[in-house]
Structure formats: structure tokens, C-alpha cells
N, CA, C and O of each residue as an XYZ file, in Angstrom:
764
protein
N       0.632    -14.890      6.937
C       0.454    -13.675      7.778
C      -0.021    -13.924      8.939
O      -1.072    -14.564      8.906
N       0.463    -13.588     10.211
C      -0.244    -14.009     11.204
C      -0.813    -12.746     12.252
O      -1.782    -12.772     13.012
N       0.073    -11.752     12.015
C      -0.015    -10.603     12.776
C      -0.546     -9.257     11.594
O      -0.314     -9.151     10.389
N      -1.214     -8.487     12.396
C      -1.482     -7.323     11.267
C       0.050     -6.100     11.737
O       0.606     -5.748     12.778
N       0.179     -5.852     10.425
C       1.352     -5.093     10.638
C       0.899     -3.684     10.881
O       1.717     -2.783     10.692
N      -0.389     -3.379     11.305
C      -0.650     -1.767     11.441
C      -0.646     -1.971     12.910
O      -0.159     -1.093     13.621
N      -1.182     -3.130     13.468
C      -1.362     -2.635     15.065
C      -0.980     -4.099     15.591
O      -1.321     -4.233     16.766
N      -0.480     -5.021     15.147
C       0.148     -6.198     15.815
C      -0.744     -7.262     16.249
O      -0.219     -8.268     16.728
N      -2.058     -7.197     16.153
C      -2.929     -8.032     16.811
C      -3.161     -9.205     15.767
O      -3.197     -8.968     14.559
N      -3.308    -10.415     16.261
C      -3.203    -11.730     15.222
C      -4.541    -11.635     14.322
O      -5.707    -11.528     14.703
N      -4.088    -11.698     13.186
C      -5.568    -11.747     12.004
C      -6.274    -13.013     12.317
O      -6.211    -13.859     13.209
N      -7.092    -12.787     11.052
C      -8.126    -13.846     11.217
C      -8.639    -14.092      9.456
O      -8.953    -13.150      8.729
N      -8.635    -14.957      9.195
C      -9.072    -15.542      7.747
C     -10.538    -15.202      7.733
O     -11.294    -15.426      8.678
N     -10.900    -14.620      6.540
C     -12.170    -14.380      6.350
C     -12.213    -13.524      5.244
O     -11.292    -12.742      5.006
N     -13.282    -13.620      4.506
C     -13.850    -12.915      3.223
C     -14.469    -11.651      3.676
O     -15.512    -11.652      4.330
N     -13.934    -10.732      3.386
C     -14.769     -9.441      3.515
C     -15.683     -8.930      2.861
O     -15.809     -9.113      1.650
N     -16.534     -8.144      3.634
C     -18.198     -7.918      2.680
C     -17.396     -7.119      1.722
O     -16.478     -6.321      1.910
N     -18.184     -7.687      0.273
C     -17.775     -6.970     -1.027
C     -16.450     -7.727     -1.629
O     -15.768     -7.308     -2.564
N     -16.275     -8.722     -1.017
C     -14.888     -9.760     -1.908
C     -15.216    -11.111     -1.962
O     -15.967    -11.737     -1.213
N     -14.691    -11.430     -2.755
C     -14.945    -13.044     -2.867
C     -13.542    -13.823     -2.632
O     -13.433    -15.007     -2.953
N     -12.575    -13.158     -2.106
C     -11.540    -14.046     -1.284
C     -11.333    -14.059     -0.057
O     -11.663    -13.148      0.702
N     -10.753    -15.114      0.275
C     -10.034    -15.356      1.997
C      -9.240    -14.507      1.914
O      -8.602    -14.490      0.861
N      -8.966    -13.582      2.820
C      -8.179    -12.449      3.096
C      -7.684    -12.493      4.612
O      -8.411    -13.053      5.432
N      -6.296    -11.841      5.079
C      -5.896    -11.635      6.194
C      -6.537    -10.424      6.732
O      -6.183     -9.326      6.304
N      -7.635    -10.550      7.813
C      -8.157     -9.045      8.345
C      -7.916     -8.846      9.855
O      -8.274     -9.825     10.510
N      -7.502     -8.028     10.435
C      -7.562     -7.624     11.697
C      -9.026     -7.205     12.376
O      -9.871     -6.383     12.021
N      -8.971     -7.991     13.341
C     -10.044     -8.007     14.091
C     -10.302     -6.589     14.906
O     -11.384     -6.006     14.980
N      -9.188     -6.219     15.434
C      -8.916     -5.077     16.185
C      -9.100     -3.405     14.890
O     -10.057     -2.633     14.831
N      -7.981     -3.376     14.177
C      -8.223     -2.011     13.676
C      -9.086     -2.504     12.136
O      -8.924     -1.651     11.264
N      -9.723     -3.394     11.801
C     -10.132     -3.704     10.320
C      -9.567     -3.478      9.441
O     -10.139     -2.977      8.472
N      -7.810     -3.838      9.413
C      -7.353     -3.401      8.085
C      -7.138     -4.985      7.538
O      -6.769     -6.007      8.116
N      -7.529     -4.712      6.206
C      -7.600     -5.851      5.350
C      -6.361     -6.044      4.488
O      -6.092     -5.246      3.590
N      -5.465     -7.307      4.815
C      -4.037     -7.326      4.367
C      -4.227     -8.018      2.925
O      -4.666     -9.167      2.889
N      -3.948     -7.433      1.904
C      -4.077     -8.083      0.623
C      -2.705     -8.586      0.321
O      -1.623     -8.055      0.572
N      -2.957     -9.658     -0.238
C      -1.304    -10.616     -0.801
C      -1.752    -10.583     -2.129
O      -2.803    -11.064     -2.553
N      -0.749     -9.886     -2.858
C      -0.732     -9.795     -4.613
C       0.491    -10.397     -5.102
O       1.399    -10.726     -4.338
N       0.528    -10.518     -6.105
C       1.368    -11.291     -7.249
C       2.595    -10.074     -6.790
O       2.450     -8.931     -6.355
N       3.844    -10.886     -7.102
C       5.123    -10.226     -6.926
C       5.408     -9.843     -8.910
O       5.369    -10.654     -9.836
N       5.623     -8.638     -8.950
C       6.427     -8.385    -10.861
C       8.088     -8.549    -10.650
O       8.900     -7.946     -9.947
N       8.195     -9.666    -11.609
C       9.720     -9.381    -12.209
C       9.954     -8.809    -13.266
O       9.278     -9.127    -14.244
N      10.981     -7.796    -13.392
C      11.238     -7.045    -14.445
C      12.321     -7.261    -15.104
O      13.280     -7.244    -14.332
N      12.691     -7.506    -16.439
C      14.114     -7.601    -16.831
C      14.095     -7.229    -18.135
O      13.099     -7.110    -18.849
N      15.510     -7.007    -18.488
C      15.230     -6.673    -19.781
C      16.892     -7.871    -20.500
O      17.863     -8.399    -19.958
N      16.424     -7.793    -21.747
C      17.107     -8.723    -23.083
C      17.879     -7.762    -23.684
O      17.402     -7.034    -24.554
N      19.036     -7.675    -23.314
C      20.285     -6.900    -23.807
C      20.862     -7.435    -24.844
O      21.489     -8.463    -24.585
N      20.867     -6.962    -26.345
C      21.436     -7.535    -27.664
C      22.338     -6.363    -28.103
O      22.100     -5.156    -28.076
N      23.422     -7.023    -28.510
C      24.515     -6.336    -28.998
C      24.748     -7.068    -30.337
O      25.169     -8.224    -30.283
N      24.549     -6.586    -31.339
C      24.927     -7.608    -32.946
C      23.858     -8.667    -32.901
O      22.661     -8.598    -32.621
N      24.548     -9.558    -33.218
C      23.788    -10.884    -33.167
C      24.050    -11.675    -32.020
O      23.958    -12.902    -31.984
N      24.396    -10.895    -31.038
C      24.329    -11.526    -29.639
C      23.529    -10.447    -28.332
O      23.320     -9.256    -28.099
N      23.238    -12.098    -27.617
C      22.624    -11.606    -26.239
C      23.208    -11.453    -24.931
O      23.987    -12.389    -24.754
N      23.168    -10.628    -23.871
C      23.927    -10.633    -22.812
C      22.992    -11.319    -21.881
O      21.780    -11.119    -21.800
N      23.999    -12.488    -20.912
C      23.320    -13.381    -20.087
C      24.250    -13.406    -18.551
O      25.447    -13.120    -18.565
N      23.714    -13.686    -17.590
C      24.347    -13.381    -16.240
C      24.298    -14.948    -16.051
O      23.355    -15.649    -16.418
N      25.354    -15.365    -15.476
C      25.439    -16.827    -14.593
C      25.172    -16.101    -12.573
O      25.880    -15.445    -11.808
N      24.143    -16.559    -12.511
C      23.605    -16.562    -10.992
C      24.499    -16.892    -10.082
O      25.065    -17.977     -9.952
N      24.656    -15.598     -9.236
C      25.196    -15.953     -8.001
C      24.637    -16.310     -6.634
O      25.225    -16.392     -5.555
N      23.230    -16.522     -6.972
C      22.569    -16.466     -5.725
C      21.737    -17.603     -6.299
O      21.537    -17.944     -7.465
N      21.198    -18.221     -4.827
C      20.119    -19.387     -4.996
C      18.841    -18.258     -5.558
O      18.931    -17.031     -5.603
N      17.611    -19.154     -5.972
C      17.670    -20.275     -6.548
C      18.742    -20.348     -8.067
O      19.069    -19.303     -8.630
N      19.153    -21.598     -8.533
C      19.472    -21.884     -9.470
C      20.923    -20.815     -9.385
O      21.126    -19.763     -9.992
N      21.626    -21.401     -8.588
C      23.171    -20.976     -8.370
C      23.816    -21.364     -9.381
O      23.534    -22.522     -9.687
N      24.645    -20.826    -10.096
C      25.460    -21.370    -11.462
C      24.820    -21.059    -12.634
O      25.552    -20.674    -13.546
N      23.428    -21.138    -12.883
C      22.919    -20.824    -14.168
C      22.611    -19.899    -14.662
O      22.393    -18.910    -13.962
N      22.457    -19.834    -16.169
C      22.401    -18.641    -16.830
C      21.061    -18.168    -16.876
O      20.064    -18.889    -16.908
N      21.081    -16.702    -16.880
C      19.580    -15.732    -16.875
C      19.736    -14.592    -17.528
O      20.850    -14.111    -17.732
N      18.645    -14.052    -17.917
C      18.259    -12.556    -18.364
C      18.439    -11.883    -17.321
O      18.166    -12.431    -16.253
N      19.006    -10.340    -17.318
C      19.004     -9.974    -16.132
C      17.853     -9.372    -15.685
O      17.382     -8.433    -16.326
N      17.090     -9.957    -14.220
C      15.856     -9.564    -14.031
C      15.848     -9.455    -12.582
O      16.792     -9.940    -11.958
N      14.919     -8.890    -11.987
C      14.590     -9.104    -10.718
C      13.359     -8.611    -10.060
O      12.441     -8.244    -10.793
N      13.217     -8.555     -8.777
C      11.710     -7.905     -8.152
C      11.246     -6.428     -8.549
O      11.971     -5.659     -7.917
N      10.618     -5.932     -9.092
C      10.313     -4.527     -8.868
C      10.286     -3.937     -8.118
O       9.661     -4.528     -7.237
N      10.714     -2.604     -7.648
C      10.563     -2.098     -5.988
C       9.738     -0.976     -6.129
O       9.640     -0.425     -7.225
N       9.160     -0.595     -5.188
C       8.193      0.231     -4.949
C       8.343      1.540     -5.533
O       9.550      1.770     -5.610
N       7.720      2.419     -5.942
C       8.322      3.785     -6.721
C       9.086      3.777     -7.748
O       9.725      4.744     -8.163
N       9.053      2.331     -8.358
C       9.550      2.485     -9.939
C       8.544      2.037    -11.042
O       7.655      1.275    -10.661
N       8.557      2.432    -12.473
C       8.054      1.816    -13.350
C       8.553      0.683    -13.797
O       9.729      0.412    -13.557
N       7.853     -0.061    -14.427
C       8.263     -1.537    -14.626
C       9.826     -1.519    -15.578
O      10.688     -2.394    -15.493
N       9.906     -0.110    -16.596
C      11.028     -0.106    -17.215
C      12.104      0.238    -16.070
O      13.148     -0.393    -15.898
N      11.810      0.994    -15.554
C      12.892      1.636    -14.641
C      13.337      0.661    -13.730
O      14.282      0.928    -12.988
N      12.585     -0.818    -13.673
C      13.090     -1.665    -12.626
C      13.894     -2.554    -13.555
O      14.922     -3.113    -13.173
N      13.340     -2.690    -14.955
C      14.197     -3.667    -15.653
C      15.616     -3.096    -16.161
O      16.481     -3.833    -16.635
N      15.772     -1.598    -16.000
C      17.152     -0.941    -16.670
C      17.793     -1.288    -15.148
O      18.948     -1.707    -15.235
N      17.155     -1.177    -13.450
C      18.023     -1.084    -12.520
C      18.782     -2.645    -12.546
O      19.976     -2.890    -12.371
N      17.565     -3.677    -12.850
C      18.303     -4.885    -12.408
C      19.518     -5.046    -13.771
O      20.622     -5.434    -13.388
N      19.409     -4.837    -14.948
C      20.072     -4.911    -15.713
C      21.724     -4.270    -15.403
O      22.804     -4.828    -15.593
N      21.420     -2.856    -14.845
C      22.937     -2.288    -14.157
C      23.317     -3.155    -13.384
O      24.337     -3.794    -13.642
N      22.309     -3.468    -11.822
C      22.859     -4.468    -11.182
C      23.324     -5.693    -11.319
O      24.099     -6.142    -10.475
N      23.001     -6.301    -12.206
C      23.249     -7.618    -12.533
C      24.443     -7.553    -13.433
O      25.438     -8.252    -13.240
N      24.321     -6.654    -14.477
C      25.422     -7.180    -15.721
C      26.244     -5.774    -15.816
O      27.015     -5.498    -16.735
N      25.956     -4.969    -14.747
C      26.635     -3.422    -15.050
C      26.365     -2.906    -16.576
O      27.232     -2.362    -17.259
N      25.189     -3.131    -16.954
C      25.024     -2.903    -18.333
C      24.150     -1.641    -18.458
O      23.493     -1.366    -17.455
N      24.037     -0.842    -19.509
C      23.226      0.230    -19.834
C      22.471     -0.507    -21.186
O      23.004     -1.332    -21.927
N      21.236     -0.034    -21.280
C      20.301     -0.606    -22.509
C      19.895      0.592    -22.863
O      19.586      1.431    -22.017
N      19.846      0.815    -24.135
C      18.954      1.941    -25.125
C      17.877      1.390    -26.097
O      18.003      0.211    -26.426
N      16.955      2.015    -26.537
C      16.090      1.413    -27.394
C      15.410      0.710    -27.103
O      14.898      0.054    -28.009
N      14.938      0.383    -25.481
C      14.336     -0.183    -24.951
C      12.761     -0.680    -25.000
O      12.003      0.095    -24.418
N      12.187     -1.747    -25.547
C      10.678     -1.812    -25.912
C      10.264     -3.132    -25.366
O      10.974     -4.133    -25.267
N       8.888     -2.982    -24.988
C       8.257     -3.953    -23.899
C       8.258     -5.382    -25.013
O       7.811     -5.344    -26.160
N       8.683     -6.224    -24.554
C       8.472     -7.706    -25.302
C       7.968     -8.882    -24.836
O       7.444     -9.767    -25.512
N       8.157     -8.862    -23.570
C       7.591    -10.687    -23.025
C       6.956    -10.285    -21.902
O       7.489     -9.535    -21.083
N       5.657    -10.801    -21.773
C       4.945    -10.990    -20.475
C       4.904    -12.723    -19.981
O       5.093    -13.654    -20.765
N       4.741    -12.803    -19.163
C       4.430    -14.174    -18.440
C       3.809    -13.719    -16.937
O       4.048    -12.941    -16.013
N       2.568    -15.048    -17.466
C       1.713    -15.079    -16.021
C       2.178    -16.561    -15.608
O       2.229    -17.577    -16.300
N       2.553    -16.322    -14.034
C       2.889    -17.486    -13.576
C       1.795    -17.593    -12.160
O       2.129    -17.139    -11.066
N       0.652    -18.172    -12.374
C      -0.004    -17.921    -11.315
C       0.281    -18.919    -10.440
O      -0.368    -18.748     -9.409
N       1.073    -20.035    -10.392
C       1.098    -21.365     -9.418
C       2.157    -20.697     -8.551
O       2.153    -21.173     -7.416
N       3.298    -19.492     -8.787
C       4.083    -19.164     -7.676
C       3.405    -17.419     -7.309
O       4.124    -16.711     -6.603
N       2.548    -17.044     -7.628
C       1.797    -15.669     -7.763
C       3.025    -14.877     -8.228
O       3.700    -14.189     -7.462
N       3.253    -15.012     -9.457
C       4.370    -13.827    -10.035
C       3.792    -13.355    -11.478
O       3.030    -14.036    -12.164
N       4.264    -12.133    -11.801
C       3.991    -11.675    -13.073
C       5.516    -11.230    -13.688
O       6.208    -10.409    -13.086
N       5.943    -11.847    -14.914
C       7.184    -11.530    -15.308
C       7.040    -10.353    -16.831
O       6.210    -10.454    -17.734
N       7.909     -9.517    -16.722
C       7.912     -8.489    -17.616
C       9.032     -8.107    -18.163
O       9.856     -7.437    -17.541
N       9.209     -8.527    -19.514
C      10.620     -8.072    -20.060
C      10.539     -7.267    -21.182
O       9.520     -7.143    -21.862
N      11.809     -6.609    -21.424
C      11.861     -5.541    -22.179
C      12.883     -6.308    -23.069
O      13.275     -7.452    -22.834
N      13.299     -5.463    -24.215
C      14.444     -5.906    -25.656
C      14.830     -4.791    -25.603
O      13.979     -3.901    -25.577
N      16.404     -4.405    -25.565
C      17.148     -3.547    -26.115
C      18.704     -3.426    -26.390
O      19.442     -4.358    -26.070
N      19.172     -2.347    -26.947
C      20.309     -2.173    -27.246
C      21.544     -2.270    -26.151
O      21.541     -1.386    -25.294
N      22.768     -3.411    -26.082
C      23.325     -2.948    -25.325
C      24.159     -1.672    -25.270
O      24.873     -1.594    -26.270
N      24.296     -0.710    -24.482
C      24.970      0.787    -24.767
C      26.270      0.751    -24.092
O      26.395      1.361    -23.030
N      27.539     -0.093    -24.745
C      28.635      0.074    -24.123
C      29.202     -0.969    -23.521
O      29.040     -1.939    -24.262
N      29.888     -1.325    -22.385
C      30.563     -2.423    -21.932
C      29.432     -3.361    -21.121
O      28.270     -3.194    -21.492
N      29.612     -4.115    -20.288
C      29.041     -4.746    -19.508
C      29.935     -5.603    -18.240
O      31.017     -6.002    -18.669
N      29.734     -5.875    -17.097
C      30.321     -6.558    -16.228
C      29.864     -7.410    -15.234
O      29.295     -8.394    -15.705
N      29.916     -7.374    -13.966
C      29.049     -8.341    -13.003
C      28.649     -7.536    -11.952
O      29.253     -6.495    -11.691
N      27.536     -7.976    -11.224
C      27.246     -7.134    -10.052
C      27.426     -8.052     -9.304
O      28.083     -9.020     -9.686
N      26.705     -7.977     -7.603
C      26.920     -8.924     -6.820
C      26.070     -9.935     -6.935
O      26.368    -10.895     -6.226
N      24.921    -10.079     -7.714
C      24.191    -11.358     -7.615
C      24.456    -12.221     -8.929
O      23.736    -13.142     -9.314
N      25.837    -11.674     -9.669
C      26.030    -12.415    -10.898
C      27.688    -13.161    -10.650
O      28.546    -12.498    -10.066
N      27.975    -14.484    -11.125
C      29.254    -14.636    -11.167
C      30.008    -14.242    -12.206
O      31.205    -13.959    -12.151
N      29.163    -14.219    -13.359
C      30.236    -13.647    -14.732
C      28.701    -13.264    -15.761
O      27.784    -14.085    -15.732
N      28.600    -12.344    -16.375
C      28.314    -11.945    -17.660
C      29.091    -12.335    -19.222
O      30.277    -12.245    -19.540
N      28.221    -12.668    -19.795
C      28.699    -12.972    -21.232
C      27.942    -12.428    -22.408
O      26.768    -12.134    -22.185
N      28.288    -12.291    -23.312
C      27.630    -12.199    -24.662
C      27.688    -13.665    -25.636
O      28.732    -14.181    -26.035
N      26.337    -14.162    -25.892
C      26.438    -15.161    -26.325
C      25.762    -15.303    -27.827
O      24.626    -14.832    -27.772
N      26.025    -15.714    -28.936
C      25.574    -15.942    -29.995
C      24.644    -17.142    -30.029
O      24.729    -18.007    -29.157
N      23.693    -17.220    -31.087
C      22.330    -18.246    -30.956
C      22.896    -19.682    -30.480
O      22.414    -20.426    -29.625
N      24.128    -19.879    -31.321
C      24.865    -21.188    -31.737
C      25.586    -21.650    -29.963
O      25.613    -22.807    -29.544
N      26.069    -20.494    -29.225
C      26.442    -20.578    -28.125
C      25.613    -20.696    -27.005
O      26.224    -20.970    -25.972
N      24.592    -20.590    -26.920
C      23.489    -20.404    -26.005
C      23.633    -21.982    -25.059
O      23.315    -23.032    -25.617
N      24.056    -21.980    -23.845
C      24.335    -23.123    -23.015
C      22.600    -23.367    -22.448
O      22.034    -23.240    -21.363
N      22.230    -23.723    -23.657
C      20.274    -24.286    -23.143
C      20.409    -25.244    -22.080
O      19.790    -24.863    -21.087
N      20.865    -26.110    -21.955
C      21.095    -27.097    -20.999
C      21.379    -26.391    -19.664
O      21.173    -27.199    -18.757
N      21.791    -25.139    -19.168
C      22.392    -24.523    -18.192
C      21.521    -23.074    -18.038
O      21.896    -22.202    -17.254
N      20.563    -22.956    -18.710
C      19.504    -21.848    -18.265
C      18.763    -21.853    -16.742
O      18.327    -22.851    -16.167
N      18.744    -20.446    -16.246
C      17.883    -20.712    -14.944
C      16.719    -21.402    -14.747
O      16.507    -22.279    -13.909
N      15.729    -20.803    -15.845
C      14.406    -20.808    -15.690
C      13.484    -20.647    -16.991
O      13.672    -19.833    -17.894
N      12.329    -21.699    -16.894
C      11.748    -21.739    -18.207
C      11.775    -20.239    -18.639
O      12.342    -19.977    -19.700
N      11.283    -19.360    -18.003
C      11.114    -18.194    -19.147
C      12.668    -17.848    -19.743
O      12.599    -17.581    -20.942
N      13.477    -17.811    -19.431
C      14.623    -17.708    -19.806
C      14.761    -18.473    -21.349
O      15.019    -17.846    -22.376
N      14.567    -19.749    -21.297
C      14.213    -20.303    -22.792
C      13.676    -19.937    -23.752
O      14.090    -19.867    -24.909
N      12.218    -19.551    -23.089
C      11.245    -19.032    -23.885
C      11.540    -17.487    -24.849
O      11.477    -17.256    -26.057
N      11.812    -16.797    -23.886
C      12.427    -15.483    -24.279
C      13.802    -15.438    -25.300
O      13.940    -14.648    -26.234
N      14.582    -16.271    -24.969
C      15.648    -16.760    -25.979
C      15.237    -17.402    -27.135
O      15.479    -16.902    -28.233
N      14.494    -18.716    -26.988
C      13.916    -19.051    -28.275
C      13.214    -18.382    -29.251
O      13.515    -18.353    -30.444
N      12.084    -17.737    -28.621
C      11.271    -16.781    -29.412
C      12.172    -15.529    -30.248
O      11.971    -15.212    -31.421
N      13.300    -14.860    -29.248
C      14.070    -13.736    -29.648
C      14.631    -14.153    -30.883
O      14.579    -13.494    -31.921
N      15.127    -15.178    -30.757
C      16.287    -15.577    -32.312
C      15.151    -16.321    -33.282
O      15.557    -16.801    -34.340
N      13.695    -16.430    -32.933
C      12.942    -16.697    -34.011
C      12.430    -15.464    -34.650
O      12.084    -15.476    -35.831
N      12.361    -14.273    -33.827
C      11.379    -13.122    -34.389
C      12.936    -12.249    -34.953
O      12.715    -11.170    -35.503
N      14.306    -12.635    -34.843
C      15.320    -11.835    -35.406
C      15.068    -12.132    -36.714
O      15.289    -11.268    -37.562
N      14.623    -13.259    -37.040
C      14.997    -13.893    -38.559
C      13.777    -13.365    -39.403
O      13.668    -13.690    -40.585
N      12.734    -12.433    -38.696
C      11.831    -11.886    -39.478
C      11.760    -10.452    -39.329
O      11.180     -9.684    -40.097
N      12.557    -10.076    -38.015
C      12.913     -8.546    -37.927
C      11.840     -7.868    -37.047
O      11.892     -6.664    -36.795
N      10.830     -8.711    -36.571
C       9.524     -8.199    -36.031
C       9.532     -8.881    -34.545
O      10.048     -9.977    -34.321
N       8.862     -8.043    -33.529
C       9.392     -8.666    -32.152
C       7.970     -8.307    -31.708
O       7.822     -7.159    -31.288
N       7.075     -8.984    -31.732
C       5.540     -8.904    -30.987
C       5.637     -9.091    -29.450
O       6.443     -9.739    -28.783
N       4.972     -8.614    -29.224
C       4.825     -8.674    -27.681
C       3.557     -9.919    -27.556
O       2.528    -10.069    -28.215
N       4.213    -10.813    -26.262
C       3.798    -11.880    -25.986
C       3.174    -12.000    -24.789
O       3.709    -11.464    -23.818
N       2.083    -12.631    -24.643
C       1.731    -12.891    -23.118
C       1.367    -14.338    -22.992
O       0.592    -14.760    -23.850
N       1.737    -15.073    -22.184
C       1.597    -16.578    -21.871
C       1.998    -17.041    -20.635
O       2.456    -16.252    -19.808
N       1.870    -18.370    -20.371
C       2.510    -19.206    -19.414
C       3.882    -19.561    -19.893
O       4.187    -19.353    -21.067
N       4.813    -20.141    -18.954
C       5.987    -20.663    -19.508
C       5.827    -21.969    -20.016
O       5.342    -22.813    -19.263
N       6.203    -22.327    -21.342
C       6.241    -22.959    -22.196
C       6.893    -24.461    -21.433
O       7.059    -24.362    -20.217
N       7.170    -25.481    -21.915
C       7.681    -26.821    -21.639
C       9.184    -26.860    -21.946
O       9.982    -27.581    -21.346
N       9.461    -26.098    -22.840
C      10.928    -26.128    -23.484
C      12.010    -26.324    -22.681
O      12.882    -27.179    -22.834
N      11.919    -25.426    -21.735
C      13.169    -25.314    -20.222
C      13.417    -26.609    -19.862
O      14.551    -27.066    -19.719
N      11.877    -27.535    -19.629
C      12.605    -28.577    -18.821
C      13.196    -29.799    -19.986
O      13.955    -30.715    -19.668
N      12.617    -29.550    -21.466
C      12.880    -30.470    -22.435
C      14.751    -30.206    -22.721
O      15.544    -31.037    -23.163
N      15.033    -28.773    -22.290
C      16.567    -28.484    -22.754
C      17.475    -29.162    -21.374
O      18.550    -29.698    -21.641
N      17.076    -29.125    -20.125
C      17.695    -29.673    -18.904
C      17.331    -30.801    -18.389
O      17.625    -31.074    -17.225
N      16.523    -31.767    -19.295
C      16.039    -33.092    -19.124
C      15.374    -33.417    -17.476
O      15.631    -34.251    -16.607
N      14.527    -32.425    -17.586
C      14.201    -32.101    -16.189
C      12.698    -33.127    -16.199
O      12.077    -32.881    -17.233
N      12.102    -34.004    -15.478
C      10.813    -34.326    -15.515
C       9.751    -34.156    -14.000
O      10.019    -34.018    -12.807
N       8.703    -34.235    -14.636
C       8.179    -33.752    -13.164
C       7.492    -34.829    -12.821
O       7.525    -35.860    -13.493
N       6.687    -34.672    -11.559
C       6.138    -35.746    -10.629
C       5.398    -36.813    -11.277
O       5.248    -37.929    -10.779
N       4.962    -36.463    -12.340
C       3.797    -36.891    -13.467
C       4.364    -37.937    -14.469
O       3.777    -38.856    -15.041
N       5.874    -37.484    -14.536
C       6.517    -38.175    -15.543
C       7.164    -39.622    -14.791
O       7.464    -40.686    -15.331
N       7.251    -39.210    -13.314
C       7.702    -40.673    -12.715
C       8.899    -40.310    -11.980
O       9.265    -40.983    -11.016
N       9.670    -39.055    -12.468
C      10.828    -38.743    -11.871
C      10.476    -37.299    -11.339
O       9.468    -36.679    -11.675
N      11.642    -36.754    -10.284
C      11.908    -35.492    -10.105
C      13.417    -34.981    -10.110
O      13.665    -33.787     -9.940
């Protein structure tokens, strides 16, 4: 941030009194501009033994498969946002939704919140999707999944389905996605 959104004066970086972090502060109107993590919300729609995924029509990861999800909007609950994203990306409605998965991703300042629910009727595509499709476990295009969290949610869901118990988990993304897509980090000598 370069300028104050309240008065337009150039901000300075400083630690405000009573705080312990460097913030953008307006020297004129004294507004402290907090930059907080963004919340991504989504839903895993389930239809019998299948899950609904969307092929992305936008970057990042254009053309790759994902769970319907996106940034939470002001004025909505996490569930409202997850259901909205499911309608927007997959033209789908979900019922019986329950909180299922939370991810902390501090290196990109994001928190992901996923619900699980039953697909209620048909589905289609929205402006951010090339296509939507139901997949059984053996049909999942593991090497074509867009993000690490998609791999984690699907892997855990299919394991949980075996026991019929769906605990709420909280963690950072696992390295499974990189293994499925053959991605190597800089520390592995490739990118």
C-alpha cells in the first residue's frame, strides 16, 4: 500500500503503539491500514459415489480441475460464500452441508474453508469454469488437479468415506499434490 485510502496521503511503515507488527500508517489522518489474510471458501459436492469438480477457465491453473471455491465476500458467512461459489462455478446447489476442512497457508496469507454436502439436482458451468463433471474415485484426474488443497481434500474424503466418519481437519497443504503432478521444488533442483 502506498497511499491512505481515507485521505490519499502517502503512508509510512511503522509499528503502531500497542502493536507488534509493521503496518502502513497514515501520518496525516492516523489511520492504520491492516492487511489481513484472505479467506477462500468452497464446497465438495457429493452425488452418491461421485464428487463434482470444475475445470478452471481462469488463471491461475487454467484448464486444471478444482473444487468449486473462491474468495469470501464482505457481508457473507463462510457457508454462504461456499454455496455461492458452488452456484457460480458449477451451477449447482448443495444440501446437508457440513464444515469439513480448513487449511492455513501463511506463505500466501490465505485461509481455506471447505464444506462437504450433497449435490441437489443438476449442475453446469459458470463463467470461471470450462466444464463441470462428476468423478468416481478411480476417475479422478490426479495429475490434472489445480492446487495442493484439492488433492488433500479429495484424498481425505475418499479415505473418510470408507469409515463413514468425516472429521474436521486443520493443517497446511501436504506434499501429495506435487507428487501427483510431478512437480519438484527449487530445493529439489528443478522447478
